[in-house]
Short mmCIF file of C-alpha atoms in Angstrom, two decimals:
data_model
loop_
_atom_site.label_atom_id
_atom_site.label_comp_id
_atom_site.label_asym_id
_atom_site.label_seq_id
_atom_site.Cartn_x
_atom_site.Cartn_y
_atom_site.Cartn_z
CA UNK X 1 -17.96 -3.43 29.84
CA UNK X 2 -20.60 -1.02 31.85
CA UNK X 3 -24.08 -0.57 29.81
CA UNK X 4 -23.33 2.61 27.94
CA UNK X 5 -20.40 1.00 26.78
CA UNK X 6 -22.27 -1.74 26.14
CA UNK X 7 -24.96 0.45 24.51
CA UNK X 8 -22.68 2.61 21.97
CA UNK X 9 -21.59 -1.03 20.81
CA UNK X 10 -24.52 -2.47 20.07
CA UNK X 11 -25.31 1.14 18.19
CA UNK X 12 -22.28 0.07 15.89
CA UNK X 13 -22.99 -3.21 14.95
CA UNK X 14 -25.06 -4.14 12.01
CA UNK X 15 -28.75 -6.14 12.69
CA UNK X 16 -27.31 -9.17 11.58
CA UNK X 17 -23.77 -8.44 13.38
CA UNK X 18 -25.98 -7.88 16.99
CA UNK X 19 -27.90 -11.04 16.36
CA UNK X 20 -24.40 -12.98 15.53
CA UNK X 21 -23.22 -11.30 18.11
CA UNK X 22 -26.38 -12.00 20.66
CA UNK X 23 -26.40 -15.74 19.78
CA UNK X 24 -22.83 -16.34 20.93
CA UNK X 25 -23.73 -15.30 23.87
CA UNK X 26 -26.41 -17.59 24.26
CA UNK X 27 -25.00 -20.25 22.79
CA UNK X 28 -21.68 -19.68 26.25
CA UNK X 29 -24.98 -19.33 28.75
CA UNK X 30 -26.26 -22.78 27.61
CA UNK X 31 -22.78 -23.82 28.05
CA UNK X 32 -21.91 -22.43 30.91
CA UNK X 33 -24.70 -23.40 32.38
CA UNK X 34 -24.14 -27.03 31.23
CA UNK X 35 -20.48 -27.99 32.16
CA UNK X 36 -19.66 -24.70 33.72
CA UNK X 37 -17.21 -21.67 33.17
CA UNK X 38 -14.20 -23.23 33.43
CA UNK X 39 -14.86 -25.52 31.05
CA UNK X 40 -16.11 -24.02 28.60
CA UNK X 41 -13.70 -23.36 26.22
CA UNK X 42 -13.65 -21.62 22.48
CA UNK X 43 -13.87 -24.29 20.23
CA UNK X 44 -16.93 -25.47 22.26
CA UNK X 45 -18.14 -22.51 22.48
CA UNK X 46 -17.52 -22.08 18.09
CA UNK X 47 -18.89 -25.67 17.81
CA UNK X 48 -23.06 -24.79 19.27
CA UNK X 49 -23.19 -21.10 17.23
CA UNK X 50 -22.08 -22.17 14.44
CA UNK X 51 -19.08 -19.31 13.93
CA UNK X 52 -15.94 -18.88 14.03
CA UNK X 53 -13.19 -18.60 15.64
CA UNK X 54 -12.25 -14.71 14.18
CA UNK X 55 -16.05 -13.79 14.79
CA UNK X 56 -15.84 -14.89 17.79
CA UNK X 57 -13.36 -12.57 18.33
CA UNK X 58 -14.36 -10.02 16.36
CA UNK X 59 -17.35 -9.80 18.92
CA UNK X 60 -14.72 -10.07 21.76
CA UNK X 61 -11.29 -8.92 20.69
CA UNK X 62 -10.40 -9.69 24.87
CA UNK X 63 -11.52 -13.95 23.90
CA UNK X 64 -12.93 -16.18 26.64
CA UNK X 65 -13.12 -13.11 29.68
CA UNK X 66 -14.81 -10.46 27.51
CA UNK X 67 -17.10 -13.33 26.42
CA UNK X 68 -18.13 -14.38 29.77
CA UNK X 69 -18.83 -11.21 30.78
CA UNK X 70 -21.35 -10.36 28.12
CA UNK X 71 -22.73 -13.30 29.55
CA UNK X 72 -22.56 -12.49 33.24
CA UNK X 73 -24.67 -9.16 31.76
CA UNK X 74 -27.28 -11.27 30.36
CA UNK X 75 -27.49 -13.92 32.89
CA UNK X 76 -27.71 -11.10 35.24
CA UNK X 77 -30.59 -9.17 33.06
CA UNK X 78 -31.96 -12.46 33.07
CA UNK X 79 -32.30 -12.79 36.55
CA UNK X 80 -34.29 -9.88 36.40
CA UNK X 81 -35.97 -10.27 33.63
CA UNK X 82 -37.01 -13.99 35.20
CA UNK X 83 -39.22 -12.24 37.57
CA UNK X 84 -41.73 -10.09 35.62
CA UNK X 85 -44.14 -9.39 34.94
CA UNK X 86 -44.22 -9.27 38.53
CA UNK X 87 -41.26 -7.52 39.26
CA UNK X 88 -42.18 -4.60 38.10
CA UNK X 89 -45.87 -4.59 39.04
CA UNK X 90 -45.93 -5.08 42.89
CA UNK X 91 -49.14 -3.32 42.87
CA UNK X 92 -51.25 -6.20 44.88
CA UNK X 93 -51.08 -8.74 47.02
CA UNK X 94 -51.73 -11.28 45.05
CA UNK X 95 -48.25 -10.30 42.61
CA UNK X 96 -46.41 -10.23 45.66
CA UNK X 97 -46.72 -13.81 46.24
CA UNK X 98 -47.13 -14.80 42.11
CA UNK X 99 -43.42 -13.09 42.36
CA UNK X 100 -42.10 -14.69 45.68
CA UNK X 101 -43.02 -17.63 43.82
CA UNK X 102 -41.65 -17.28 40.85
CA UNK X 103 -38.65 -16.51 42.62
CA UNK X 104 -38.03 -19.43 44.42
CA UNK X 105 -39.29 -21.77 41.80
CA UNK X 106 -36.13 -20.09 39.51
CA UNK X 107 -33.59 -20.75 42.60
CA UNK X 108 -35.28 -24.56 43.05
CA UNK X 109 -34.60 -25.27 39.83
CA UNK X 110 -30.83 -24.18 39.58
CA UNK X 111 -30.43 -25.40 42.69
CA UNK X 112 -26.37 -24.58 43.45
CA UNK X 113 -26.16 -24.50 39.57
CA UNK X 114 -26.48 -20.12 40.27
CA UNK X 115 -24.89 -19.43 36.13
CA UNK X 116 -24.74 -15.82 37.51
CA UNK X 117 -23.23 -17.43 41.22
CA UNK X 118 -20.75 -19.76 38.18
CA UNK X 119 -19.35 -16.53 36.38
CA UNK X 120 -19.23 -14.45 39.02
CA UNK X 121 -17.18 -16.39 40.56
CA UNK X 122 -15.08 -17.64 37.06
CA UNK X 123 -14.26 -13.96 36.14
CA UNK X 124 -13.33 -13.25 40.26
CA UNK X 125 -15.43 -11.59 43.04
CA UNK X 126 -13.41 -9.54 43.46
CA UNK X 127 -12.23 -7.73 40.06
CA UNK X 128 -13.84 -4.37 39.22
CA UNK X 129 -16.42 -6.02 36.32
CA UNK X 130 -17.44 -8.13 38.17
CA UNK X 131 -18.20 -5.80 41.32
CA UNK X 132 -19.45 -3.31 39.12
CA UNK X 133 -22.15 -5.36 37.07
CA UNK X 134 -23.39 -7.47 41.34
CA UNK X 135 -23.76 -3.73 42.42
CA UNK X 136 -26.00 -2.86 39.68
CA UNK X 137 -28.05 -5.57 39.17
CA UNK X 138 -28.67 -5.02 42.77
CA UNK X 139 -29.59 -2.28 42.80
CA UNK X 140 -31.79 -2.25 39.48
CA UNK X 141 -34.10 -5.45 41.10
CA UNK X 142 -33.81 -2.94 44.57
CA UNK X 143 -35.24 -0.59 42.20
CA UNK X 144 -37.80 -2.02 41.29
CA UNK X 145 -38.91 -4.00 44.22
CA UNK X 146 -39.27 -0.37 46.55
CA UNK X 147 -41.57 0.73 43.71
CA UNK X 148 -43.60 -2.29 44.89
CA UNK X 149 -43.04 -1.12 48.16
CA UNK X 150 -44.15 2.25 47.47
CA UNK X 151 -47.14 1.70 45.94
CA UNK X 152 -48.64 -0.36 48.55
CA UNK X 153 -47.94 1.98 51.23
CA UNK X 154 -50.23 4.31 48.33
CA UNK X 155 -52.96 1.90 48.87
CA UNK X 156 -52.87 1.16 52.77
CA UNK X 157 -51.46 -2.13 52.33
CA UNK X 158 -47.74 -1.31 54.30
CA UNK X 159 -47.03 0.48 57.20
CA UNK X 160 -46.90 4.07 55.19
CA UNK X 161 -44.09 5.16 58.03
CA UNK X 162 -41.70 2.00 56.88
CA UNK X 163 -38.58 3.55 54.46
CA UNK X 164 -39.55 1.88 50.72
CA UNK X 165 -35.72 1.41 50.45
CA UNK X 166 -34.90 0.25 53.14
CA UNK X 167 -37.36 -2.37 53.07
CA UNK X 168 -36.86 -3.09 49.84
CA UNK X 169 -33.46 -3.71 50.35
CA UNK X 170 -34.36 -6.10 53.24
CA UNK X 171 -36.19 -7.75 50.58
CA UNK X 172 -32.96 -8.11 48.46
CA UNK X 173 -31.07 -9.69 51.70
CA UNK X 174 -34.22 -12.44 52.21
CA UNK X 175 -33.58 -13.03 48.67
CA UNK X 176 -29.66 -13.36 48.62
CA UNK X 177 -29.55 -14.97 51.90
CA UNK X 178 -32.31 -18.09 51.20
CA UNK X 179 -30.21 -18.79 48.54
CA UNK X 180 -26.35 -18.44 49.87
CA UNK X 181 -28.41 -21.01 52.24
CA UNK X 182 -30.09 -22.90 49.24
CA UNK X 183 -26.21 -23.37 47.26
CA UNK X 184 -24.52 -24.43 50.76
CA UNK X 185 -27.28 -26.53 52.18
CA UNK X 186 -29.41 -27.48 49.21
CA UNK X 187 -32.87 -27.10 50.32
CA UNK X 188 -34.61 -24.05 49.80
CA UNK X 189 -36.15 -23.80 53.05
CA UNK X 190 -34.32 -20.35 54.21
CA UNK X 191 -35.46 -18.85 50.75
CA UNK X 192 -38.82 -19.81 51.79
CA UNK X 193 -39.18 -19.02 54.72
CA UNK X 194 -37.17 -15.05 54.50
CA UNK X 195 -40.20 -14.09 51.89
CA UNK X 196 -42.96 -15.83 53.48
CA UNK X 197 -42.20 -13.91 56.95
CA UNK X 198 -40.72 -11.07 55.75
CA UNK X 199 -44.20 -10.62 53.88
CA UNK X 200 -46.53 -11.61 56.21
CA UNK X 201 -45.18 -9.15 58.27
CA UNK X 202 -45.36 -6.09 56.19
CA UNK X 203 -48.87 -7.41 55.34
CA UNK X 204 -50.36 -6.43 58.62
CA UNK X 205 -47.80 -3.59 59.37
CA UNK X 206 -51.20 -2.14 56.90
CA UNK X 207 -53.74 -4.11 58.35
CA UNK X 208 -52.37 -2.12 62.07
CA UNK X 209 -54.18 1.41 60.75
CA UNK X 210 -58.30 -0.27 59.56
CA UNK X 211 -58.17 -1.90 62.74
CA UNK X 212 -57.54 1.04 64.79
CA UNK X 213 -60.13 1.81 63.10
CA UNK X 214 -62.86 -1.27 63.40
CA UNK X 215 -61.74 -1.46 67.03
CA UNK X 216 -62.20 2.48 67.76
CA UNK X 217 -65.55 2.41 65.93
CA UNK X 218 -66.40 -1.04 67.80
CA UNK X 219 -64.73 0.93 70.94
CA UNK X 220 -68.04 2.75 71.67
CA UNK X 221 -69.81 2.51 75.13
CA UNK X 222 -71.65 -0.77 75.14
CA UNK T 1 -15.57 -34.80 62.18
CA UNK T 2 -18.75 -34.22 63.66
CA UNK T 3 -18.85 -33.58 67.18
CA UNK T 4 -19.75 -36.62 68.26
CA UNK T 5 -16.27 -38.20 66.72
CA UNK T 6 -14.34 -34.47 68.06
CA UNK T 7 -15.49 -35.12 71.13
CA UNK T 8 -14.24 -39.10 71.27
CA UNK T 9 -10.96 -37.24 69.35
CA UNK T 10 -10.78 -34.87 72.70
CA UNK T 11 -11.33 -37.59 75.61
CA UNK T 12 -8.35 -39.52 74.28
CA UNK T 13 -6.02 -37.08 74.62
CA UNK T 14 -4.41 -36.40 77.48
CA UNK T 15 -4.87 -32.38 78.99
CA UNK T 16 -1.01 -31.37 77.43
CA UNK T 17 -1.74 -33.38 74.17
CA UNK T 18 -5.83 -31.47 73.66
CA UNK T 19 -3.71 -27.63 74.49
CA UNK T 20 -1.03 -28.85 71.80
CA UNK T 21 -3.85 -29.52 69.35
CA UNK T 22 -5.70 -26.84 70.77
CA UNK T 23 -2.44 -24.43 69.25
CA UNK T 24 -2.03 -25.91 66.24
CA UNK T 25 -5.56 -24.93 65.30
CA UNK T 26 -5.15 -21.56 66.83
CA UNK T 27 -1.78 -20.97 65.45
CA UNK T 28 -3.19 -22.39 61.39
CA UNK T 29 -6.96 -19.85 61.61
CA UNK T 30 -4.45 -17.04 62.50
CA UNK T 31 -2.22 -17.58 59.52
CA UNK T 32 -5.49 -18.38 57.33
CA UNK T 33 -6.99 -15.57 58.40
CA UNK T 34 -2.99 -13.76 57.40
CA UNK T 35 -2.67 -15.18 54.29
CA UNK T 36 -5.57 -17.68 53.49
CA UNK T 37 -6.48 -21.09 53.36
CA UNK T 38 -4.46 -22.01 49.79
CA UNK T 39 -0.92 -20.02 50.94
CA UNK T 40 -1.14 -21.49 54.45
CA UNK T 41 1.78 -24.35 54.41
CA UNK T 42 2.26 -27.18 57.34
CA UNK T 43 5.59 -25.04 57.25
CA UNK T 44 3.80 -21.97 58.10
CA UNK T 45 1.84 -23.72 61.09
CA UNK T 46 4.62 -25.76 62.50
CA UNK T 47 6.73 -22.24 63.02
CA UNK T 48 3.75 -20.29 64.04
CA UNK T 49 2.31 -22.72 66.38
CA UNK T 50 6.47 -24.45 68.00
CA UNK T 51 5.16 -27.30 67.36
CA UNK T 52 7.17 -30.34 64.47
CA UNK T 53 5.44 -32.07 61.79
CA UNK T 54 4.85 -34.75 63.35
CA UNK T 55 3.16 -33.46 65.89
CA UNK T 56 1.14 -31.75 63.42
CA UNK T 57 0.69 -34.98 62.03
CA UNK T 58 0.64 -36.84 65.19
CA UNK T 59 -3.11 -34.74 65.62
CA UNK T 60 -3.78 -34.89 62.20
CA UNK T 61 -2.79 -38.04 60.44
CA UNK T 62 -4.92 -36.20 57.37
CA UNK T 63 -2.25 -33.34 56.90
CA UNK T 64 -3.38 -30.31 55.77
CA UNK T 65 -7.23 -31.26 55.04
CA UNK T 66 -7.59 -32.30 58.14
CA UNK T 67 -6.08 -29.34 59.98
CA UNK T 68 -7.99 -26.79 58.06
CA UNK T 69 -11.64 -28.74 58.58
CA UNK T 70 -10.56 -28.14 61.95
CA UNK T 71 -10.04 -24.95 61.93
CA UNK T 72 -12.95 -24.65 60.04
CA UNK T 73 -14.67 -26.01 62.97
CA UNK T 74 -13.56 -23.39 65.12
CA UNK T 75 -14.13 -20.87 63.63
CA UNK T 76 -17.84 -21.78 62.83
CA UNK T 77 -17.52 -22.40 66.52
CA UNK T 78 -16.50 -18.79 66.80
CA UNK T 79 -19.51 -17.42 64.62
CA UNK T 80 -21.05 -18.41 67.75
CA UNK T 81 -19.26 -16.74 70.17
CA UNK T 82 -18.31 -13.96 68.89
CA UNK T 83 -22.96 -13.46 68.93
CA UNK T 84 -22.58 -13.92 73.16
CA UNK T 85 -23.26 -13.61 75.32
CA UNK T 86 -26.24 -11.77 73.70
CA UNK T 87 -27.79 -14.75 71.25
CA UNK T 88 -28.02 -16.33 74.32
CA UNK T 89 -30.49 -14.49 75.73
CA UNK T 90 -32.38 -12.29 73.73
CA UNK T 91 -34.97 -11.91 76.42
CA UNK T 92 -35.53 -8.62 75.59
CA UNK T 93 -35.37 -5.92 72.62
CA UNK T 94 -32.17 -4.44 74.01
CA UNK T 95 -30.76 -7.63 73.82
CA UNK T 96 -32.33 -7.79 70.73
CA UNK T 97 -30.79 -4.94 69.00
CA UNK T 98 -27.37 -6.00 71.08
CA UNK T 99 -27.20 -8.07 68.93
CA UNK T 100 -27.93 -6.96 66.10
CA UNK T 101 -24.51 -4.27 66.42
CA UNK T 102 -22.57 -7.41 67.42
CA UNK T 103 -23.14 -9.09 64.28
CA UNK T 104 -22.87 -6.09 62.15
CA UNK T 105 -19.72 -4.67 63.67
CA UNK T 106 -18.67 -8.85 63.39
CA UNK T 107 -18.83 -8.85 59.34
CA UNK T 108 -18.01 -5.13 59.12
CA UNK T 109 -14.52 -5.56 60.97
CA UNK T 110 -14.00 -9.81 58.68
CA UNK T 111 -15.16 -7.74 55.32
CA UNK T 112 -14.87 -9.84 52.43
CA UNK T 113 -11.90 -12.10 54.87
CA UNK T 114 -15.10 -14.58 56.39
CA UNK T 115 -12.47 -16.71 57.35
CA UNK T 116 -14.80 -18.95 56.96
CA UNK T 117 -16.64 -18.47 53.75
CA UNK T 118 -12.56 -19.02 52.67
CA UNK T 119 -12.43 -22.14 54.44
CA UNK T 120 -14.89 -23.66 53.11
CA UNK T 121 -13.96 -22.52 49.50
CA UNK T 122 -10.89 -24.18 49.83
CA UNK T 123 -12.50 -27.23 51.64
CA UNK T 124 -15.16 -27.20 48.46
CA UNK T 125 -17.70 -26.07 48.82
CA UNK T 126 -19.90 -29.04 47.85
CA UNK T 127 -17.85 -31.37 49.89
CA UNK T 128 -19.78 -33.79 52.68
CA UNK T 129 -17.73 -32.07 55.16
CA UNK T 130 -17.85 -28.63 54.55
CA UNK T 131 -21.27 -29.06 54.01
CA UNK T 132 -22.59 -31.19 57.02
CA UNK T 133 -20.07 -28.07 59.55
CA UNK T 134 -22.68 -25.66 57.38
CA UNK T 135 -25.84 -27.08 58.23
CA UNK T 136 -24.39 -28.16 61.73
CA UNK T 137 -23.79 -23.96 62.30
CA UNK T 138 -26.79 -22.70 60.72
CA UNK T 139 -28.92 -25.25 62.60
CA UNK T 140 -27.14 -23.86 65.79
CA UNK T 141 -27.26 -20.52 65.26
CA UNK T 142 -31.22 -20.75 64.45
CA UNK T 143 -32.44 -22.68 67.42
CA UNK T 144 -30.81 -19.64 69.19
CA UNK T 145 -32.93 -16.99 67.51
CA UNK T 146 -35.72 -19.64 67.73
CA UNK T 147 -35.30 -19.34 71.49
CA UNK T 148 -34.61 -15.90 71.39
CA UNK T 149 -38.01 -14.93 69.22
CA UNK T 150 -39.98 -18.03 71.85
CA UNK T 151 -39.15 -15.94 74.93
CA UNK T 152 -40.58 -12.43 73.40
CA UNK T 153 -43.77 -14.77 72.40
CA UNK T 154 -43.75 -15.39 75.78
CA UNK T 155 -44.04 -11.75 76.30
CA UNK T 156 -46.18 -10.12 74.15
CA UNK T 157 -43.37 -8.77 72.52
CA UNK T 158 -44.23 -10.66 69.04
CA UNK T 159 -46.90 -12.09 67.72
CA UNK T 160 -47.72 -15.30 69.72
CA UNK T 161 -49.19 -16.22 65.76
CA UNK T 162 -46.41 -16.17 64.24
CA UNK T 163 -44.11 -19.79 63.61
CA UNK T 164 -40.72 -18.99 65.69
CA UNK T 165 -38.22 -21.38 63.73
CA UNK T 166 -39.44 -20.06 60.62
CA UNK T 167 -38.97 -16.75 62.10
CA UNK T 168 -35.24 -17.15 63.21
CA UNK T 169 -34.78 -19.36 59.46
CA UNK T 170 -35.86 -15.56 58.46
CA UNK T 171 -33.21 -13.63 60.28
CA UNK T 172 -30.91 -16.10 59.15
CA UNK T 173 -31.49 -15.79 55.77
CA UNK T 174 -30.99 -11.50 56.83
CA UNK T 175 -27.71 -12.45 57.91
CA UNK T 176 -26.86 -14.43 55.16
CA UNK T 177 -27.94 -12.34 52.63
CA UNK T 178 -26.76 -8.64 53.95
CA UNK T 179 -23.11 -10.96 54.41
CA UNK T 180 -23.06 -12.25 50.46
CA UNK T 181 -24.47 -8.25 49.73
CA UNK T 182 -21.13 -6.79 51.97
CA UNK T 183 -19.43 -9.82 50.23
CA UNK T 184 -19.79 -9.04 46.66
CA UNK T 185 -20.08 -5.02 47.50
CA UNK T 186 -17.84 -3.65 50.33
CA UNK T 187 -20.86 -2.15 51.89
CA UNK T 188 -22.44 -3.41 54.93
CA UNK T 189 -25.98 -0.87 53.97
CA UNK T 190 -27.77 -4.51 53.53
CA UNK T 191 -26.98 -6.40 56.88
CA UNK T 192 -28.19 -3.47 58.75
CA UNK T 193 -31.34 -3.16 56.39
CA UNK T 194 -32.57 -6.34 56.65
CA UNK T 195 -31.77 -6.54 60.19
CA UNK T 196 -33.48 -3.44 61.30
CA UNK T 197 -36.00 -3.97 59.40
CA UNK T 198 -37.24 -7.82 60.63
CA UNK T 199 -37.23 -6.40 64.64
CA UNK T 200 -39.13 -3.32 63.76
CA UNK T 201 -41.47 -5.46 61.51
CA UNK T 202 -41.42 -8.15 64.59
CA UNK T 203 -41.49 -4.99 67.68
CA UNK T 204 -45.18 -3.74 66.22
CA UNK T 205 -46.21 -7.12 65.50
CA UNK T 206 -46.14 -7.41 69.20
CA UNK T 207 -47.60 -3.84 70.21
CA UNK T 208 -50.22 -4.72 68.03
CA UNK T 209 -52.28 -5.88 71.16
CA UNK T 210 -51.21 -3.02 72.71
CA UNK T 211 -52.36 -0.69 70.52
CA UNK T 212 -55.55 -1.58 70.12
CA UNK T 213 -56.49 -1.24 73.70
CA UNK T 214 -55.47 2.08 73.55
CA UNK T 215 -57.28 3.41 70.90
CA UNK T 216 -59.77 1.55 71.66
CA UNK T 217 -59.76 3.54 74.91
CA UNK T 218 -59.37 6.61 73.54
CA UNK T 219 -62.12 5.76 70.90
CA UNK T 220 -64.75 6.97 73.69
CA UNK T 221 -67.26 9.07 72.01
CA UNK T 222 -65.76 13.08 72.06
#
């Protein structure tokens, strides 16, 4: 379901209905995190969220598949919100380092049980719904990183000659690649190395101009 | 099977036996690339490689699983050999850009049908054999990139202050992350952005010293 449709559904629900729907989603998310998407049944969800089967089908007429898709959208939202308040205010190196620490901590804690990854795999990586969800998440994530890169360029901390959007794409790839290696080896070294190296290089790209001025100034004949 | 055991097995085979074993592996690789690992049967392999079932079991007593593991090792080898001759001689920016183009071309061509990924998934991402294979591939890949970074540091093209091994880990993450996004969106933009941004930043890290000298020289009073 895309966000527009989701919003419309939300608008049609009463406040109480929206709360029940959200309770079902959050309860399913907890089940999936504990036992995996394949092993989670609607009975588990019903028991955990104190709802009836008819309530579940009222909110998710498509049954388990529709529910898992809603949970995947919720987990995608959490991928971004777990990176806040840093991700939306990457306006100093301190903020960037806090963001880096938060990302590493998040994936180190989740380890090989990345809930969104589990759900996308269960829904079928190649289904249009899963692909749209992934594409949208990456787009929103990249946009926030792009805004952060642009902010640092404005204050001269990152070379203004760099393409902010491609730099953001590169940071997304650094995180995804680090997580991919973590998923197959259980170690976060690549994730940390990728973020640290990219941030260090970006930092020195900005430092170049002041250094040049500095050297220029000390380049007076002695 | 680790490389040492594999070598010992290889040593025990006659030249003709080794050729047959290799023919079975390559034929299976082609079947897997065409129809996927799950759908490939030993009958398909037998027909394609003009071997008998008893020959297949002679070389792979563990049957399909053992055969698929040998094919995964073969595909891992190809991941590296497909990047040659550039990967082992990253001693100029030209070589690095050729390597970058080769990597992008490889994954763009394979698209969502990355044969090693398919095999690792089929064998079970979390089995010790699949994990060992992945870890070993990443280690060898990273070592060659590390040697390339160190070579560029020696000739002053990359900042010698950077940790060559972590820089190599960062490049591995760039590739893996770019490929992960390619697998879920079908687009190579992130792969290209990640490699280009990292290489550009590395290039300017090395350029810093000459530029400083240059500006220092033109910093004479006018």
